[in-house]
Amino acid sequence: MPFREPFKRKFDVGDLIYGLTSQRLKYITNYKPFKGISINTHKVGIQAVIIDQYITPVELFLKKNDEEARKNNMKLEINRPYSECFSSYIKNHHKYHSSFEFTPESTGRIFSRKCKAGLSWITMSNGNKELVKDNTVHFILDAIEMKYVVNKVKFSAKSTDITSHELRWVYRNRNNINVQKKIQFWLNGQPTIPPWESPEGKEIWKLYTPTSELEAAFN
């Protein structure tokens, strides 16, 4: 039960790591559950562990971030089933299918949607459930300024802003039992509770009310 004890303290094939890039690098370097993992998007022959390593047709077209290396890496036997499962899920999703399509939206918005789709895929997949039914999203909280997240204030770094979108997605879906079971938060190298459940976090997250909850309150 990752939102509660007992926490998940290991990384399995098919799991994904979310959080700031600098902190993901720190974790795979310094903390035992993540050691030996590579988050290099330019390298072939490694297990995919971050959503950045998965590739969409739009990204191939835009030729961003060494797309050929990512494409070839996702063809590997260890990655291909997950790549196909993710593609199938996202293409059939009523909202996230747009990240697989050519639209006038900015590339940042498309990538943000892809990242949220990754969260949805692992936690709510209605596709190949057997493949990802035991997988977990490991969400690293280190160095995230929660006041920026809840107030929707853009950070200077694009990747940081995307992390804010991802964390708000988890909060909006926090009452979903599958989300509660399949997202493990980490802080200071240790598994932990969601950021809105700590004493300080409770006060900060009071400032964020999802639109869906506002609408429900008036209906």
C-alpha angles and dihedrals in degrees: 000000000000096000086054138023129317089060124195108253103178138064118237132194107276095028118126131218120218130183139078114334093236091053094046087055090049093052097049088049102043112023124073100222089059103034115123093029119123124208093183109137092192097059131089122210101044135112113259109242104156129054089239088071092059112084133211131201089250092057091049089053093047090048094221131161100003093304096184092060091050091046092052093044092054089055091066117112092246093052107030098079091051092045092052092045092050092047092050092048096047096044090055097043114111092225111019097050087089090074086066093050136074107252136158089253120118117264089243092058092047092051092046089054091049090053092051088047088058090056091048092047095055096041104033106020114158091179122071097356094173091062098053102019092108098036126113139204110228106207114195112209099185115127095004111137101219094196089064091048097052094042093047091234112161118241120221091248117070093215090054090052090052090051088057090055090050094050093048088051090057091048092050089052097038094117093056107106093217092053089049091052099043108042117077116191121210131199129174091355095305133099111254146172123277113287093244091060099060116093093251093039093054090062094045096047091051084078092065121070115171116232090239090059092048091051092048091052091058097044 
